[in-house]
Amino acid sequence: MRDVLDFSYESRPVRVVFRPGAATTATPGEAAALGLRRLLVVCGSRGAATARAVADSLGPACVGLHDGARMHVPADVAARAVEAARAAGADGCVAVGGGSSIGLGKAIALRTGLPLIAVPSTYSGSEMTPVWGLTEHGAKRTGRDPVVLPRSVVYDPELTVSLPAPLSVTSGINAVAHAVEALYAPDTSPLVALMAEEGVRAMAGALPAVANRPDSLEARGRALYGAWLCGSCLGATSMGLHHALCHVLGGTFSLPHAETHTVVLPYALAYNAPAAPEAAAAVARALSATEPAHALRSLAARLGAPRSLAELGLKETDLAEAAAETAGRAYANPRAVTEEGALAVLRAAYEGGEPEFPGL
Ligand code: NAD
């Protein structure tokens, strides 16, 4: 932390329940505590069986199951979900699944003001943030609104056991990215720094075990604990260069969310580290390493994650457009982001070599 403490921190009213089996054993109690009696459960088509189990556990307090969630919350998908909530006379929503399902629950909350309960099944961290996203005409809009922040989050490591190992790894590093950027955000604070360092430590420690034994409830629990901390950091701070790059690569070039975060993070951190030495040192401590950007790259490589944007399908001819779009966006970052700087980060991530920028 800085020598002279200077920060603000807002504590947000989210209740968190964390235990194996909680999806079906704790969600009914959370709904009752919020006074909710007519809940619409939302999920994606692949998560429908789990969501059905949660819906069944709610008994008569569930008025429907809507399985229309899709990546990046297309506006027409959101409109159909809002309609389903209105038609069912819902007084609240339960989103079961990854960031896409929780995103759909947030879209309903944004439009209707209905309270949301989140039951996450990936490490995306969306459940801990007041950030919503909607995609229309090929462009993704995001915003912050306290109304979309889940009132209650039910973490159940058993739900994540079915998450395939490759997706577990990239989703976990997506979470780590939230913590890394929170460490150098202008609105970071001592509490966020503690959560971020511990979140990186927990996730980086758990991922090799998750990749090795995806059915280990102990490893799954530690990874989900890390995801909670990293998601809390994302919810409390402003995003920087890393998230801006991933936003452009996902929104304009349709690259996959968690994989893109995994590839870009070492390069964004290497670019920012000279301007954010304390943040870099905290990440290094959490990874028990001296070079945090290199350590992140080798962690992802050891776990078999994609290593370059080329592998994810970006074309070399797209780099300049992506750099211009990133440099043109307004976001807080510890190091100034010129078009040349953004292009250097993108080119390095495109090639997938060591994260170093000697020429900048
Ligand atoms: P996702 O929700 O799209 O899930 C990825 C895939 O994994 C899907 O096919 C899903 O069906 C499957 N899946 C999810 N959980 C599973 C499980 N336990 N077992 C088996 N399969 C499972 O992906 P994601 O990475 O969780 O979320 C990405 C989306 O969330 C993006 O749209 C991103 O922008 C958004 N997001 C938003 C925030 C925020 O704060 N608003 C934060 C992070 C991510």
Coordinates of N, CA and C and ligand atoms in Angstrom, one line a residue, residues 44-47 50 70-73 97-103 106 120-133 140 142-143 158-164 167 171 174 178 234-235 239 243 257-258 261, ligand 1:
G44 N -28.6 -21.5 -18.6 CA -28.4 -21.8 -20.0 C -28.9 -23.2 -20.3
S45 N -28.9 -23.5 -21.6 CA -29.5 -24.8 -22.0 C -28.7 -26.0 -21.4
R46 N -27.3 -25.8 -21.3 CA -26.5 -26.9 -20.8 C -26.6 -27.0 -19.3
G47 N -27.0 -26.0 -18.6 CA -27.1 -26.1 -17.2 C -28.5 -26.4 -16.7
T50 N -29.1 -28.9 -13.6 CA -28.7 -28.4 -12.3 C -29.8 -27.4 -11.9
R70 N -27.5 -17.0 -22.9 CA -26.5 -17.1 -24.0 C -25.4 -16.2 -23.7
M71 N -24.2 -16.5 -24.2 CA -23.0 -15.7 -24.0 C -23.2 -14.2 -24.3
H72 N -22.8 -13.3 -23.5 CA -22.8 -11.9 -23.7 C -24.2 -11.3 -23.7
V73 N -25.2 -12.0 -23.2 CA -26.6 -11.5 -23.1 C -27.1 -10.7 -24.3
G97 N -25.7 -20.9 -12.9 CA -24.8 -21.2 -14.0 C -23.6 -20.2 -14.0
G98 N -22.9 -20.1 -15.2 CA -21.8 -19.2 -15.3 C -22.1 -17.8 -15.5
G99 N -21.1 -17.0 -15.9 CA -21.3 -15.6 -16.1 C -22.5 -15.3 -17.1
S100 N -22.7 -16.2 -18.0 CA -23.8 -15.9 -19.0 C -25.2 -16.0 -18.3
S101 N -25.4 -17.0 -17.5 CA -26.7 -17.1 -16.8 C -26.8 -16.0 -15.8
I102 N -25.8 -15.7 -15.1 CA -25.9 -14.6 -14.1 C -26.1 -13.3 -14.8
G103 N -25.5 -13.1 -16.0 CA -25.7 -11.9 -16.8 C -27.2 -11.8 -17.2
K106 N -29.1 -10.6 -14.3 CA -28.8 -9.2 -14.1 C -29.7 -8.3 -15.0
P120 N -23.5 -19.6 -8.7 CA -22.5 -19.7 -9.8 C -22.0 -21.1 -10.0
S121 N -21.7 -21.4 -11.2 CA -21.1 -22.7 -11.5 C -19.8 -22.6 -12.3
T122 N -19.2 -21.4 -12.4 CA -17.9 -21.2 -13.0 C -17.2 -20.2 -12.0
Y123 N -16.0 -19.7 -12.4 CA -15.2 -18.8 -11.6 C -15.2 -17.4 -12.1
S124 N -16.3 -17.1 -12.9 CA -16.3 -15.8 -13.6 C -16.3 -14.6 -12.6
G125 N -16.9 -14.7 -11.5 CA -17.0 -13.7 -10.5 C -18.1 -12.7 -10.7
S126 N -18.9 -12.8 -11.7 CA -20.0 -11.9 -12.0 C -20.9 -11.7 -10.9
E127 N -21.1 -12.8 -10.1 CA -22.1 -12.8 -9.0 C -21.7 -11.8 -7.9
M128 N -20.5 -11.3 -7.9 CA -20.1 -10.4 -6.8 C -20.0 -8.9 -7.3
T129 N -20.5 -8.7 -8.5 CA -20.3 -7.3 -9.1 C -21.7 -6.7 -9.5
P130 N -21.7 -5.3 -9.4 CA -22.9 -4.6 -9.9 C -22.8 -4.3 -11.4
V131 N -22.0 -5.0 -12.1 CA -21.7 -4.7 -13.5 C -22.7 -5.6 -14.4
W132 N -23.4 -4.9 -15.3 CA -24.3 -5.7 -16.2 C -23.7 -5.5 -17.7
G133 N -24.1 -6.4 -18.6 CA -23.7 -6.3 -20.0 C -24.9 -6.7 -20.9
K140 N -21.3 -4.7 -27.5 CA -21.6 -5.0 -26.1 C -21.5 -3.7 -25.2
T142 N -21.8 -2.1 -21.4 CA -21.8 -2.5 -20.0 C -22.1 -1.3 -19.1
G143 N -22.5 -1.6 -17.9 CA -22.7 -0.5 -17.0 C -22.7 -1.0 -15.6
E158 N -19.9 -28.3 -5.3 CA -20.3 -29.5 -6.1 C -20.8 -29.2 -7.5
L159 N -21.3 -28.0 -7.6 CA -21.8 -27.5 -8.9 C -20.7 -27.4 -10.0
T160 N -19.5 -27.1 -9.5 CA -18.4 -26.9 -10.4 C -17.6 -28.1 -10.8
V161 N -17.9 -29.2 -10.2 CA -17.2 -30.5 -10.5 C -17.4 -30.9 -11.9
S162 N -18.5 -30.5 -12.5 CA -18.8 -30.9 -13.9 C -18.1 -29.9 -14.9
L163 N -17.6 -28.8 -14.4 CA -16.9 -27.9 -15.3 C -15.7 -28.5 -15.9
P164 N -15.6 -28.7 -17.2 CA -14.5 -29.4 -17.8 C -13.2 -28.8 -17.4
L167 N -11.9 -25.6 -19.2 CA -12.7 -24.4 -18.9 C -12.5 -24.0 -17.5
S171 N -11.3 -20.3 -16.8 CA -12.3 -19.5 -15.9 C -11.5 -19.0 -14.7
N174 N -9.3 -16.2 -15.5 CA -10.2 -15.0 -15.7 C -10.5 -14.4 -14.3
H178 N -9.2 -10.4 -12.5 CA -10.0 -9.4 -11.7 C -9.1 -8.9 -10.6
L234 N -13.3 -7.4 -8.3 CA -13.8 -6.8 -9.5 C -15.0 -5.9 -9.2
G235 N -15.8 -6.3 -8.3 CA -17.0 -5.5 -8.0 C -16.7 -4.2 -7.3
M239 N -11.9 -1.3 -13.8 CA -11.1 -2.2 -14.6 C -10.1 -1.3 -15.4
H243 N -8.8 -5.6 -18.9 CA -10.2 -5.9 -19.2 C -10.6 -5.1 -20.5
H257 N -14.5 -15.7 -24.1 CA -14.2 -14.9 -22.9 C -13.1 -15.3 -22.0
A258 N -13.2 -16.5 -21.4 CA -12.2 -16.9 -20.4 C -10.9 -17.2 -21.0
H261 N -9.0 -13.9 -21.7 CA -8.4 -13.4 -20.4 C -7.1 -14.1 -20.1
Ligands
NAD1 P1 -20.5 -19.1 -19.5 O1 -21.4 -18.8 -18.4 O2 -20.8 -18.7 -20.9 O3 -20.2 -20.7 -19.4 C1 -19.3 -21.2 -20.4 C2 -19.8 -22.6 -20.8 O4 -19.6 -23.5 -19.6 C3 -21.3 -22.7 -21.1 O5 -21.4 -23.5 -22.2 C4 -21.9 -23.2 -19.9 O6 -23.1 -24.0 -20.2 C5 -20.9 -24.2 -19.4 N1 -20.9 -24.4 -17.9 C6 -21.0 -23.4 -17.0 N2 -20.9 -24.0 -15.8 C7 -20.7 -25.3 -16.0 C8 -20.5 -26.5 -15.1 N3 -20.4 -26.3 -13.8 N4 -20.4 -27.7 -15.7 C9 -20.4 -27.8 -17.0 N5 -20.5 -26.8 -17.9 C10 -20.7 -25.6 -17.3 O7 -19.0 -18.5 -19.2 P2 -18.3 -17.7 -18.0 O8 -16.9 -17.6 -18.4 O9 -18.8 -18.2 -16.7 O10 -19.0 -16.2 -18.2 C11 -18.7 -15.4 -19.3 C12 -19.7 -14.3 -19.4 O11 -19.8 -13.7 -18.2 C13 -19.3 -13.3 -20.4 O12 -20.4 -12.8 -21.1 C14 -18.7 -12.2 -19.6 O13 -18.7 -10.9 -20.2 C15 -19.6 -12.3 -18.3 N6 -18.9 -11.8 -17.1 C16 -19.5 -10.7 -16.5 C17 -18.9 -10.2 -15.3 C18 -19.6 -9.1 -14.6 O14 -19.1 -8.6 -13.6 N7 -20.6 -8.5 -15.2 C19 -17.8 -10.8 -14.8 C20 -17.2 -11.9 -15.4 C21 -17.8 -12.4 -16.6

